[in-house]
Amino acid sequence: ILIDGGVARFALASDPARDKLFMVDNDRALVSVDFDGRNRSVIVADANPDGVLGTLADYQLVAVDEGRAGSGGRVFWLQPYGDLNSTAAFIMRSNMDGSGTPVQIAATDRTTGLVVDQVGGALYWVNGTTIYRSDLDGNGITTVRSSAAGQQIYYLTIDPLARQLYWIDPLNHTLMRRSLLDGSEATLISGLGNAHGIVLRPERNELYYSNDSKIVRTALDGSNPVVITTVDRAYTGPSNLDLNTFPALYMAPPTHNMVLGVDAPYYSPCALNDPFESNNDLGSATPLTVITETVVSAALCTATLGGEIDRDYYSVSVPSNKRLTATVSQLPADYTLVVIHPDGYAAAFSNNPGLADETGTISNTTSAAVTYHVLVQPGFSLQTNSQYELSLVLGDVPPPPNPSDAQCGAVDRYDAPAPGGNGTLASATPLSFGTPLAAALCYSDDVDMYGFDGLAGQTVTIDLPTRPQDYNLTLYDPAGTPTQVISATTPTTYGDNITLTSSGRWTVAVSQPNLTPTTDQYQLLVTDQNCVASDANEPNNSASLATTLVNGNRVRATLCNSADVDVYTFSATSGQQLTLNYPANASAAVLRVVPVAGGADLLQVNPGEQGILTIVADGNYHIFAENNALASADRPYAFELLLGSPVTPPSGSPYIYYSRVSDLIRATLDGSTVEPLLLPNTFAGGNVLASDEVRGKLYILDVFERIVQVNPDGTNPVVVVADTGPSVTRFTESLAVDERSGRIYWTQATAGVVTTIRSA
């Protein structure tokens, strides 16, 4: 944006209420301009009367008090004073229209931030690394944040409603936020490069800042960063002051603050020649209505000639049994035409060399209107203001010829002309769960059959995610009896859950009454909703199919999807203690313990927790594992079930232990006691420890490569494994205890780099 009659400096302020930008320009004048750079107005003729040079003069800060509706508004600025290299300045105030006499608000030094609180009616500024506040007349100056060594504060910005200050610390490469309510501070973003400027849009939860050459948008808490543009490139577009001139300009990254302004883009020759911009992606495609023929003219260009490649997208609804022919003519350059199917693939493509017309044709043979997209794009990196012509013509779909056997074989490798193929139960093509099969009903009276192995109680879905028509799917049980018809009009439709009633070979038949043979492929997909392949307990989705558990069982299972419920059952007697050890896992399922007879949950255990319940009545109980908010599929989980007498927690204080060569050292969890535990003669410490809290024992992998058992106070040492590395110079480095079984495990070096896991 070129300034009409002046040259901008680095620091800006904006007044969105009046559509104005404010700055101290190269003539040292405090001026305002429109957001498009026009209508420069001088507010103060000399905002630096002492002629101070250096950084303070280059970055003369400006802030705006928008004032009440109908009022004139006021502008604040830093006016340097003193010798040529002075860092001192007055905070000055003037009416926006330049009327009256400027007023001195405060004196400051090394000021790197100046902002007006529009809601609170206050002025904030930075003096060194101290933040001050006063009212808009300079009264009641208070310290908001005291100076802090090793920190810097630049580009001070305020969220007046949330009462939050934001700034960038260039020294520590961070973006900071401070609450004006309780004084708390938070580092929102760290690891910044050459960062400048902050813009807030609190009503949209948006924060903008520059980092090197990138303009970045995040949430107000610094999360979800998105690079919205890069400003480090040449600009070859038209001037905002004269659309017929194209100045040679370079758009460099920001070196000071940024402000928010709202304005309309100025026109370019490209915009005049393309009334449909911007239609550069599917989401912004220009809708066109076609009765018989529609012709439009447009251009492949953007406001910045030589910038990013332009692509023009159009959308058109094609009625049932109609054919659309798209033609691009009067080409100014080598263009490409693509007609895009709603599923995202190229239904038609044309890329003739040179300036030859590009033509693509598609047919809608479905029973409903379908919206296609037409894409016109350059064949290489080129922009031009010259127009092309796009013609869209609708006609009837011609009757298709019967496909040949060779054509059918190309689109359906599972089938063959009668009497061959997969048209019977005996010749059904095997399929796998979760793997789509692409084929076609290509022959006369064609029926395609597919078989899979199922289990009684297993839940499956049968779908045709891609289909030329709404074909019928017939499901046969292992006895060959049809049990379900799946279609777009039956109670059971594509993708519905179906529970198998017996185990064995099930078959799906794809067919269509009054079939018109076609090479258009369908896609058959059968999915296992219980993840039987990854869960040996399945199907166990109901009480009648519940998996029986006993004391000590360790369950490894899979939650298949949000509809999957895994049911387990166990028997217990009154007074027993039930313990569920449930590690954290990706399923996020909650384990619920419920009496088989019914009633409220007796226990709920979240992932990463241990659940303990004292059984109050003899009987059978269910454990349910489910997560109806599960967003992904096939998520594994595991838990351990223990039943027995109530366990008395170990007595004494809990300690953290570690070992040295000669002894043990332990510390209480609250740090009140730290003490050594000397071991008796012939015993020494080591690098690795393991503990058995159930039995109250420690195990030491000592420097003699022995495993020694001792009491928690270091007494009664016993060698339980005399040599964990016989005839090997490489030391054993790992040791673990299974508290339930009382067994110890260690890694024992053998030959070379080979290691085995041993147990005793």
GROMACS .gro file of C-alpha atoms in nm, residues 377-586:
model
  210
  377GLN     CA    1  -0.590  -2.438  -1.512
  378PRO     CA    2  -0.275  -2.333  -1.701
  379GLY     CA    3  -0.056  -2.598  -1.853
  380PHE     CA    4   0.249  -2.425  -1.702
  381SER     CA    5   0.331  -2.135  -1.468
  382LEU     CA    6   0.164  -1.846  -1.648
  383GLN     CA    7  -0.084  -1.570  -1.575
  384THR     CA    8  -0.256  -1.348  -1.827
  385ASN     CA    9  -0.537  -1.095  -1.822
  386SER     CA   10  -0.665  -1.230  -2.156
  387GLN     CA   11  -0.995  -1.413  -2.136
  388TYR     CA   12  -1.088  -1.769  -2.228
  389GLU     CA   13  -1.441  -1.896  -2.304
  390LEU     CA   14  -1.604  -2.187  -2.119
  391SER     CA   15  -1.904  -2.360  -2.278
  392LEU     CA   16  -2.120  -2.608  -2.085
  393VAL     CA   17  -2.373  -2.814  -2.285
  394LEU     CA   18  -2.629  -3.063  -2.148
  395GLY     CA   19  -2.768  -3.348  -2.357
  396ASP     CA   20  -2.918  -3.694  -2.315
  397VAL     CA   21  -2.702  -3.991  -2.221
  398PRO     CA   22  -2.679  -4.225  -2.524
  399PRO     CA   23  -2.764  -4.590  -2.460
  400PRO     CA   24  -2.447  -4.782  -2.372
  401PRO     CA   25  -2.331  -5.074  -2.587
  402ASN     CA   26  -2.308  -5.413  -2.427
  403PRO     CA   27  -1.956  -5.459  -2.287
  404SER     CA   28  -1.735  -5.722  -2.447
  405ASP     CA   29  -1.588  -6.011  -2.249
  406ALA     CA   30  -1.249  -5.842  -2.266
  407GLN     CA   31  -1.394  -5.520  -2.126
  408CYS     CA   32  -1.565  -5.709  -1.845
  409GLY     CA   33  -1.246  -5.895  -1.761
  410ALA     CA   34  -1.063  -5.563  -1.728
  411VAL     CA   35  -1.306  -5.427  -1.465
  412ASP     CA   36  -1.395  -5.752  -1.283
  413ARG     CA   37  -1.110  -5.998  -1.237
  414TYR     CA   38  -1.321  -6.222  -1.012
  415ASP     CA   39  -1.588  -6.303  -1.272
  416ALA     CA   40  -1.612  -6.470  -1.613
  417PRO     CA   41  -1.882  -6.539  -1.876
  418ALA     CA   42  -2.133  -6.811  -1.784
  419PRO     CA   43  -2.104  -7.090  -1.689
  420GLY     CA   44  -1.782  -6.971  -1.521
  421GLY     CA   45  -1.733  -6.686  -1.279
  422ASN     CA   46  -1.843  -6.635  -0.920
  423GLY     CA   47  -2.220  -6.654  -0.966
  424THR     CA   48  -2.289  -6.948  -0.732
  425LEU     CA   49  -2.244  -7.025  -0.363
  426ALA     CA   50  -1.986  -7.288  -0.450
  427SER     CA   51  -1.778  -7.051  -0.666
  428ALA     CA   52  -1.800  -6.745  -0.439
  429THR     CA   53  -1.488  -6.528  -0.432
  430PRO     CA   54  -1.318  -6.521  -0.087
  431LEU     CA   55  -1.301  -6.177   0.075
  432SER     CA   56  -1.125  -6.034   0.379
  433PHE     CA   57  -1.276  -5.806   0.642
  434GLY     CA   58  -1.198  -5.440   0.589
  435THR     CA   59  -1.056  -5.487   0.237
  436PRO     CA   60  -1.278  -5.342  -0.040
  437LEU     CA   61  -1.323  -5.544  -0.360
  438ALA     CA   62  -1.386  -5.361  -0.688
  439ALA     CA   63  -1.587  -5.543  -0.955
  440ALA     CA   64  -1.874  -5.485  -1.199
  441LEU     CA   65  -2.207  -5.639  -1.297
  442CYS     CA   66  -2.087  -5.660  -1.654
  443TYR     CA   67  -2.250  -5.972  -1.802
  444SER     CA   68  -2.615  -6.040  -1.883
  445ASP     CA   69  -2.808  -6.150  -1.571
  446ASP     CA   70  -2.482  -6.114  -1.378
  447VAL     CA   71  -2.471  -6.213  -1.008
  448ASP     CA   72  -2.143  -6.181  -0.814
  449MET     CA   73  -2.096  -6.384  -0.493
  450TYR     CA   74  -1.834  -6.341  -0.220
  451GLY     CA   75  -1.768  -6.558   0.087
  452PHE     CA   76  -1.623  -6.494   0.432
  453ASP     CA   77  -1.585  -6.689   0.758
  454GLY     CA   78  -1.807  -6.564   1.042
  455LEU     CA   79  -1.878  -6.649   1.405
  456ALA     CA   80  -2.208  -6.674   1.588
  457GLY     CA   81  -2.273  -6.341   1.760
  458GLN     CA   82  -2.024  -6.153   1.542
  459THR     CA   83  -2.137  -5.812   1.414
  460VAL     CA   84  -2.052  -5.715   1.056
  461THR     CA   85  -2.144  -5.439   0.812
  462ILE     CA   86  -2.192  -5.493   0.438
  463ASP     CA   87  -2.165  -5.184   0.223
  464LEU     CA   88  -2.137  -5.064  -0.135
  465PRO     CA   89  -1.951  -4.734  -0.080
  466THR     CA   90  -1.918  -4.699  -0.459
  467ARG     CA   91  -2.196  -4.824  -0.686
  468PRO     CA   92  -2.325  -4.730  -1.033
  469GLN     CA   93  -2.677  -4.807  -0.912
  470ASP     CA   94  -2.842  -4.911  -0.588
  471TYR     CA   95  -2.767  -5.282  -0.622
  472ASN     CA   96  -2.921  -5.550  -0.399
  473LEU     CA   97  -2.701  -5.737  -0.152
  474THR     CA   98  -2.828  -6.078  -0.038
  475LEU     CA   99  -2.669  -6.246   0.264
  476TYR     CA  100  -2.666  -6.629   0.281
  477ASP     CA  101  -2.595  -6.824   0.602
  478PRO     CA  102  -2.359  -7.126   0.610
  479ALA     CA  103  -2.652  -7.354   0.519
  480GLY     CA  104  -2.710  -7.157   0.198
  481THR     CA  105  -3.031  -6.992   0.320
  482PRO     CA  106  -3.084  -6.622   0.236
  483THR     CA  107  -3.121  -6.432   0.565
  484GLN     CA  108  -3.097  -6.061   0.473
  485VAL     CA  109  -3.157  -5.838   0.173
  486ILE     CA  110  -2.960  -5.514   0.190
  487SER     CA  111  -3.042  -5.222  -0.039
  488ALA     CA  112  -3.128  -4.854  -0.041
  489THR     CA  113  -3.499  -4.930   0.017
  490THR     CA  114  -3.502  -5.227   0.257
  491PRO     CA  115  -3.510  -5.194   0.640
  492THR     CA  116  -3.149  -5.312   0.646
  493THR     CA  117  -2.954  -5.072   0.427
  494TYR     CA  118  -2.593  -5.034   0.320
  495GLY     CA  119  -2.350  -5.025   0.613
  496ASP     CA  120  -2.599  -5.129   0.883
  497ASN     CA  121  -2.486  -5.361   1.162
  498ILE     CA  122  -2.580  -5.728   1.110
  499THR     CA  123  -2.534  -5.993   1.381
  500LEU     CA  124  -2.443  -6.338   1.250
  501THR     CA  125  -2.650  -6.622   1.396
  502SER     CA  126  -2.413  -6.913   1.335
  503SER     CA  127  -2.050  -6.991   1.268
  504GLY     CA  128  -1.925  -7.095   0.926
  505ARG     CA  129  -1.895  -6.972   0.568
  506TRP     CA  130  -2.128  -6.679   0.491
  507THR     CA  131  -2.190  -6.548   0.138
  508VAL     CA  132  -2.287  -6.207  -0.004
  509ALA     CA  133  -2.447  -6.184  -0.350
  510VAL     CA  134  -2.446  -5.860  -0.554
  511SER     CA  135  -2.730  -5.838  -0.808
  512GLN     CA  136  -2.981  -5.606  -0.974
  513PRO     CA  137  -3.326  -5.681  -1.119
  514ASN     CA  138  -3.356  -5.585  -1.488
  515LEU     CA  139  -2.980  -5.535  -1.498
  516THR     CA  140  -2.821  -5.324  -1.769
  517PRO     CA  141  -2.467  -5.466  -1.795
  518THR     CA  142  -2.201  -5.203  -1.727
  519THR     CA  143  -1.827  -5.168  -1.689
  520ASP     CA  144  -1.883  -4.911  -1.414
  521GLN     CA  145  -1.740  -5.066  -1.102
  522TYR     CA  146  -1.898  -5.110  -0.765
  523GLN     CA  147  -1.698  -5.148  -0.444
  524LEU     CA  148  -1.800  -5.413  -0.189
  525LEU     CA  149  -1.677  -5.370   0.168
  526VAL     CA  150  -1.749  -5.612   0.454
  527THR     CA  151  -1.619  -5.496   0.792
  528ASP     CA  152  -1.587  -5.679   1.123
  529GLN     CA  153  -1.737  -5.457   1.391
  530ASN     CA  154  -1.590  -5.676   1.669
  531CYS     CA  155  -1.227  -5.686   1.550
  532VAL     CA  156  -1.229  -6.066   1.578
  533ALA     CA  157  -0.887  -6.083   1.412
  534SER     CA  158  -0.727  -5.878   1.691
  535ASP     CA  159  -0.945  -5.984   1.986
  536ALA     CA  160  -0.957  -6.354   2.074
  537ASN     CA  161  -1.244  -6.287   2.318
  538GLU     CA  162  -1.481  -6.176   2.044
  539PRO     CA  163  -1.765  -6.195   1.988
  540ASN     CA  164  -1.851  -6.098   2.345
  541ASN     CA  165  -2.085  -5.804   2.287
  542SER     CA  166  -2.371  -5.928   2.506
  543ALA     CA  167  -2.430  -6.100   2.838
  544SER     CA  168  -2.504  -6.429   2.664
  545LEU     CA  169  -2.164  -6.415   2.488
  546ALA     CA  170  -1.965  -6.283   2.785
  547THR     CA  171  -1.607  -6.406   2.827
  548THR     CA  172  -1.560  -6.594   3.157
  549LEU     CA  173  -1.272  -6.478   3.380
  550VAL     CA  174  -1.116  -6.624   3.695
  551ASN     CA  175  -0.866  -6.500   3.950
  552GLY     CA  176  -0.535  -6.399   3.792
  553ASN     CA  177  -0.661  -6.365   3.435
  554ARG     CA  178  -0.484  -6.102   3.226
  555VAL     CA  179  -0.706  -5.984   2.942
  556ARG     CA  180  -0.566  -5.849   2.616
  557ALA     CA  181  -0.846  -5.728   2.391
  558THR     CA  182  -0.950  -5.466   2.138
  559LEU     CA  183  -1.227  -5.207   2.136
  560CYS     CA  184  -1.327  -5.208   1.773
  561ASN     CA  185  -1.530  -4.886   1.747
  562SER     CA  186  -1.769  -4.662   1.938
  563ALA     CA  187  -2.048  -4.922   1.913
  564ASP     CA  188  -1.838  -5.211   2.042
  565VAL     CA  189  -1.908  -5.332   2.397
  566ASP     CA  190  -1.691  -5.609   2.543
  567VAL     CA  191  -1.860  -5.811   2.821
  568TYR     CA  192  -1.681  -6.032   3.075
  569THR     CA  193  -1.821  -6.237   3.364
  570PHE     CA  194  -1.672  -6.376   3.686
  571SER     CA  195  -1.796  -6.540   4.006
  572ALA     CA  196  -1.709  -6.412   4.354
  573THR     CA  197  -1.804  -6.471   4.716
  574SER     CA  198  -1.885  -6.223   4.987
  575GLY     CA  199  -1.579  -6.072   5.151
  576GLN     CA  200  -1.344  -6.128   4.860
  577GLN     CA  201  -1.146  -5.831   4.736
  578LEU     CA  202  -1.170  -5.762   4.362
  579THR     CA  203  -0.873  -5.577   4.213
  580LEU     CA  204  -0.871  -5.452   3.852
  581ASN     CA  205  -0.530  -5.333   3.734
  582TYR     CA  206  -0.604  -5.126   3.423
  583PRO     CA  207  -0.306  -4.967   3.239
  584ALA     CA  208  -0.347  -4.653   3.028
  585ASN     CA  209  -0.439  -4.736   2.668
  586ALA     CA  210  -0.561  -4.594   2.339
   0.00000   0.00000   0.00000
